[in-house]
Amino acid sequence: MTAYILRRLLLVIPTLWAIVTINFFIIQVAPGGPVDQFIAQLQGLDSGVMEQVSGEGRAETAKTEIREKSTYRGAQGLDPEVIAEIEKRFGFDQPIHVRYVKMLRDFILFDFGDSLFRGRSVIELIVERIPVSVSLGLWSSIIIHLVSIPLGIRKALTHSSRFDIWTSTVIIVCNAIPVFLFAILLIILFAGGTYFNWFPLRGLVSVNFSELSLMGKILDYFWHMALPTLALVIGGFATLTFLTKNSFLDEISKQYVVTARAKGLTENRILYGHVFRNAMILVIASFPSAFIGLFFTGSMLIEVIFSLDGMGLLGFQATLQRDFPLMFSTLYIFTLMGLILSIISDITYTIVDPRIDFEKR
């Protein structure tokens, strides 16, 4: 198993390189880069920004040129010296292959540089925002698994019963509700929207968080996390519940279960001693993608609605602003985490079912 893990870790390097490389060149050739974004700000005729780029003596001249040439696209309509200064500021005075090699070298050293539009280092922004996304993804995943796995087992054991039918109906209805719509409904009902004002609407913790006792801090944290987490999990039960149910139904019908019953083993011994391990293999396989989905994709809308500054919102804003260092850094970190989680998933396979031996494959 050690040799297999080492091979998988070595495969992380070319996989990560390929993903980052493909995205780098696609984004580089796409219109609307950071230089275009900055020039668009200059079109707002902000004299303070103009003076920073072209100096006080050239600010009015540049603004006049912008007014006269409203058909601006890319570098059109601005003084060439101003454009050269902007490109130098954002590192676009270098050829694309030089920028690419520099990015790879920096990423190997985990040096992500500074944000182009926020005036702070990328690593500071990520460290500041990641607790929010980790909180949302972690608690949502835990709740979904704690509910879906036992519920799926119960549905498999009572297949086609009234319990199975009505729980399936409820799960399907909940899955059909968009996350953002349910989040808005929770705000209206419980966050001072129209009815009750039981939960806060903004932030991960309260303003006076540092003044609270240890127990007070814990309660305050979960008080703020209650509604965002509930909004995320409400539609997350369907896939895992039905996957668990179908896995157990498939295993229960196999010959080894019939043989175990013929030997006089109890149902609990058969279910949790034999069936559970085999049925959980598919569930474990789905965990990395489910966690990544909640952590990076599903949380963005929740972060926007509940005013939580997390990684999803940060990545979305970076994409809109074409903040390349921030965009590529978040992509690099997301991809690396996904690949590591995939390896952890394979390790968990062997723990659940020792018969699986990746070393011999």
XYZ file of C-alpha atoms in Angstrom:
361
model
C 0.000 0.000 0.000
C 2.921 2.345 0.691
C 4.208 1.995 -2.874
C 0.705 2.700 -4.228
C 0.371 5.850 -2.118
C 3.782 7.057 -3.298
C 2.776 6.495 -6.936
C -0.473 8.401 -6.412
C 1.386 11.256 -4.763
C 3.793 11.397 -7.694
C 0.837 11.454 -10.099
C -0.455 14.543 -8.309
C 2.401 16.554 -9.822
C 1.640 16.025 -13.554
C -2.117 16.214 -12.931
C -1.810 19.498 -11.078
C 0.586 20.829 -13.722
C -1.785 19.917 -16.575
C -4.825 21.538 -14.951
C -2.995 24.738 -14.063
C -1.328 24.928 -17.485
C -4.532 24.449 -19.478
C -6.381 27.048 -17.421
C -3.464 29.482 -17.599
C -3.325 29.586 -21.383
C -7.114 29.598 -21.813
C -7.507 32.548 -19.458
C -4.523 34.391 -20.915
C -5.982 34.432 -24.426
C -9.498 35.303 -23.241
C -10.511 38.967 -23.535
C -11.023 41.151 -20.488
C -7.799 40.555 -18.544
C -6.581 42.596 -15.566
C -5.137 45.297 -17.832
C -8.535 45.673 -19.495
C -10.194 45.783 -16.092
C -7.873 48.521 -14.892
C -8.321 50.517 -18.086
C -12.082 50.207 -17.620
C -11.624 51.870 -14.222
C -9.686 54.651 -15.930
C -12.614 55.172 -18.261
C -14.528 56.260 -15.200
C -12.266 59.344 -15.304
C -11.011 58.849 -11.780
C -8.262 61.477 -11.598
C -6.655 59.822 -8.588
C -6.193 56.562 -10.491
C -4.998 58.389 -13.598
C -2.375 60.338 -11.672
C -1.045 57.116 -10.101
C -0.470 55.648 -13.552
C 0.505 58.549 -15.774
C 1.563 61.321 -13.388
C -0.198 64.593 -12.666
C 0.911 66.255 -15.904
C -0.542 63.540 -18.141
C -3.775 62.811 -16.269
C -5.892 65.380 -18.067
C -4.430 64.432 -21.456
C -5.230 60.762 -20.902
C -8.757 61.541 -19.763
C -9.310 63.680 -22.869
C -8.156 60.807 -25.089
C -10.582 58.464 -23.387
C -13.452 60.852 -23.989
C -12.551 61.258 -27.660
C -12.216 57.512 -28.329
C -15.224 55.818 -26.809
C -14.758 52.711 -29.009
C -12.076 51.470 -26.623
C -11.158 47.803 -26.808
C -8.165 46.548 -24.889
C -5.409 49.155 -25.212
C -7.211 51.391 -27.684
C -7.942 54.973 -26.679
C -5.112 55.462 -24.169
C -1.633 56.916 -24.453
C 0.895 54.140 -25.239
C 3.066 55.184 -22.304
C 0.105 54.860 -19.957
C -0.646 51.389 -21.345
C 2.998 50.371 -20.943
C 2.958 51.532 -17.322
C -0.224 49.563 -16.599
C 1.162 46.419 -18.255
C 4.366 46.708 -16.237
C 2.399 47.094 -13.013
C 0.469 43.875 -13.697
C 3.454 41.991 -15.114
C 2.121 41.923 -18.683
C 5.234 43.592 -20.065
C 6.751 40.096 -20.165
C 5.969 37.472 -22.862
C 3.374 34.844 -21.988
C 5.919 32.016 -21.657
C 7.963 34.076 -19.170
C 4.855 34.717 -17.071
C 3.978 31.025 -17.250
C 7.398 29.837 -16.068
C 7.377 32.411 -13.266
C 3.940 31.240 -12.130
C 5.032 27.595 -12.019
C 8.181 28.479 -10.068
C 6.186 30.523 -7.568
C 3.540 27.825 -7.155
C 6.189 25.171 -6.454
C 7.413 27.403 -3.615
C 3.795 28.188 -2.580
C 4.487 31.843 -3.276
C 1.179 33.156 -4.626
C 2.159 36.822 -4.814
C -0.176 39.769 -4.270
C -3.715 40.384 -5.413
C -3.863 42.818 -8.327
C -6.847 44.764 -7.045
C -6.952 44.215 -3.272
C -3.531 45.450 -2.221
C -2.844 42.361 -0.072
C -1.014 39.085 -0.501
C -3.035 36.200 -1.891
C -2.095 33.887 0.972
C -3.410 36.400 3.509
C -6.738 36.586 1.682
C -7.010 32.796 1.477
C -6.084 32.248 5.145
C -8.627 34.888 6.121
C -11.440 33.396 4.042
C -10.839 29.653 4.274
C -12.297 29.138 7.806
C -15.713 30.177 6.501
C -15.705 27.697 3.615
C -14.210 24.933 5.758
C -16.930 25.488 8.349
C -19.711 25.348 5.769
C -18.296 22.350 3.909
C -17.298 20.373 6.995
C -20.498 20.716 9.018
C -22.703 20.245 5.967
C -20.869 17.050 4.992
C -21.005 15.669 8.534
C -24.736 16.336 8.900
C -25.549 14.942 5.452
C -23.605 11.720 6.123
C -24.979 11.294 9.659
C -28.533 11.553 8.345
C -28.298 9.975 4.886
C -26.422 6.767 5.727
C -28.732 5.550 8.543
C -31.767 6.717 6.556
C -30.576 4.873 3.441
C -30.033 1.685 5.433
C -33.486 1.952 6.989
C -35.067 2.535 3.576
C -33.275 -0.525 2.173
C -34.502 -2.720 5.023
C -38.081 -1.430 4.626
C -38.084 -1.249 0.833
C -41.493 -0.372 -0.690
C -43.017 0.223 2.752
C -44.951 3.361 3.685
C -41.843 4.694 5.448
C -39.766 4.222 2.301
C -42.344 5.943 0.097
C -42.993 9.030 2.235
C -39.318 9.600 3.050
C -38.474 9.351 -0.655
C -41.161 11.928 -1.400
C -39.823 14.337 1.211
C -36.228 13.911 0.031
C -37.138 14.471 -3.617
C -39.137 17.603 -2.771
C -36.262 19.002 -0.686
C -33.801 18.189 -3.462
C -35.959 20.121 -5.941
C -35.751 23.317 -3.874
C -32.850 25.538 -5.044
C -30.305 26.265 -2.334
C -30.547 30.035 -2.700
C -34.357 29.944 -2.552
C -34.364 27.917 0.661
C -31.727 30.251 2.131
C -33.942 33.260 1.406
C -36.891 31.434 2.973
C -34.848 30.797 6.132
C -33.932 34.490 6.320
C -37.576 35.513 5.960
C -38.693 33.095 8.658
C -35.882 33.125 11.213
C -33.456 36.010 10.575
C -35.666 39.047 11.000
C -37.016 39.041 7.465
C -40.731 38.994 8.320
C -41.464 36.679 11.222
C -38.831 35.705 13.797
C -35.450 37.255 14.551
C -33.757 34.258 16.118
C -30.551 34.024 14.093
C -27.950 36.541 12.851
C -27.763 37.435 9.202
C -24.129 38.438 8.740
C -20.688 37.075 9.535
C -19.236 33.930 11.047
C -19.110 35.319 14.593
C -20.453 38.298 16.514
C -18.676 41.630 16.869
C -17.971 40.984 20.561
C -16.676 37.458 19.915
C -13.301 38.118 21.565
C -15.010 39.187 24.794
C -17.025 35.976 25.171
C -16.114 32.975 27.300
C -15.031 29.698 25.674
C -18.540 28.256 25.849
C -19.956 31.571 24.689
C -17.655 31.550 21.657
C -18.708 28.000 20.752
C -22.400 28.844 21.060
C -21.949 32.074 19.128
C -20.135 30.239 16.316
C -22.862 27.613 15.916
C -25.527 30.323 16.254
C -24.100 32.020 13.167
C -23.565 28.709 11.313
C -27.075 27.339 11.875
C -28.959 28.887 8.956
C -26.176 28.707 6.304
C -25.503 25.054 7.151
C -29.201 24.175 7.118
C -29.588 25.862 3.738
C -26.732 23.770 2.334
C -27.810 20.392 3.704
C -31.520 20.557 2.867
C -30.969 19.491 -0.725
C -27.933 17.313 -0.075
C -29.634 14.219 1.332
C -31.028 12.813 -1.905
C -27.905 11.525 -3.648
C -26.255 9.929 -0.623
C -29.490 8.483 0.787
C -30.492 6.754 -2.457
C -26.914 5.651 -3.097
C -26.776 4.027 0.340
C -30.185 2.436 -0.115
C -29.412 0.993 -3.538
C -26.006 -0.268 -2.385
C -27.588 -2.123 0.539
C -30.383 -3.526 -1.620
C -27.819 -4.848 -4.063
C -25.733 -6.473 -1.316
C -28.685 -7.919 0.589
C -29.771 -9.905 -2.466
C -26.365 -11.568 -2.932
C -25.620 -15.209 -2.193
C -23.313 -14.649 0.780
C -26.183 -13.007 2.695
C -28.415 -16.021 2.048
C -25.603 -18.299 3.234
C -25.066 -16.233 6.388
C -28.758 -16.431 7.223
C -28.730 -20.173 6.639
C -25.887 -20.464 9.169
C -28.097 -18.816 11.767
C -26.374 -15.440 12.028
C -28.477 -12.619 13.431
C -29.724 -9.860 11.112
C -27.593 -7.248 12.886
C -24.491 -9.439 12.497
C -25.241 -9.939 8.798
C -26.077 -6.294 8.215
C -23.223 -4.609 10.067
C -20.655 -7.396 9.957
C -20.875 -8.238 6.249
C -23.260 -6.097 4.212
C -22.208 -2.751 5.668
C -18.572 -2.989 4.573
C -19.406 -3.957 1.020
C -22.213 -1.436 0.623
C -20.181 1.449 2.011
C -17.568 1.190 -0.738
C -19.678 3.224 -3.172
C -20.577 5.720 -0.468
C -16.923 6.271 0.377
C -16.146 6.713 -3.304
C -18.616 9.602 -3.473
C -17.258 11.454 -0.451
C -14.415 13.474 -2.100
C -16.632 14.814 -4.884
C -19.462 15.549 -2.434
C -17.165 17.411 -0.062
C -15.496 19.360 -2.858
C -18.901 20.257 -4.251
C -20.131 21.593 -0.921
C -16.836 23.220 -0.055
C -16.207 25.109 -3.269
C -19.377 25.247 -5.348
C -22.483 25.074 -3.239
C -21.182 27.460 -0.610
C -20.741 30.457 -2.941
C -24.432 31.371 -3.102
C -24.768 30.804 0.636
C -21.769 33.041 1.300
C -23.339 35.805 -0.794
C -26.790 35.517 0.784
C -25.545 35.340 4.380
C -22.700 37.851 3.865
C -19.978 35.316 4.642
C -16.535 36.093 3.232
C -15.468 32.617 2.175
C -13.408 31.012 -0.566
C -16.338 30.597 -2.931
C -17.142 34.292 -2.880
C -13.449 35.192 -3.080
C -12.920 33.027 -6.171
C -16.042 34.394 -7.833
C -15.003 37.997 -7.241
C -11.484 37.255 -8.463
C -12.911 35.819 -11.686
C -15.089 38.866 -12.283
C -12.139 41.207 -11.683
C -9.710 39.013 -13.662
C -7.432 39.020 -10.632
C -5.075 36.426 -12.115
C -2.870 35.742 -9.043
C -5.967 35.164 -6.930
C -7.711 33.118 -9.632
C -4.797 30.768 -10.285
C -3.954 30.438 -6.593
C -7.470 29.376 -5.631
C -7.545 26.977 -8.605
C -4.196 25.537 -7.525
C -5.313 25.050 -3.926
C -8.743 23.629 -4.871
C -7.187 21.149 -7.298
C -4.497 20.076 -4.852
C -7.072 19.489 -2.110
C -9.250 17.479 -4.492
C -6.358 15.237 -5.506
C -5.300 14.679 -1.889
C -8.899 13.839 -0.910
C -9.009 11.296 -3.722
C -5.944 9.555 -2.280
C -7.488 9.612 1.185
C -10.605 8.030 -0.309
C -8.552 5.145 -1.705
C -6.910 4.617 1.676
C -10.339 4.511 3.291
C -11.359 1.776 0.822
C -8.752 -0.563 2.268
C -9.791 0.269 5.828
C -13.445 -0.511 5.145
C -12.734 -3.615 3.059
C -9.269 -5.208 3.575
C -9.887 -7.404 0.522
C -9.233 -4.379 -1.700
C -5.548 -4.293 -2.513
C -4.532 -1.481 -4.826
C -0.944 -2.715 -4.739
C -1.806 -5.760 -6.845
C -3.794 -3.816 -9.450
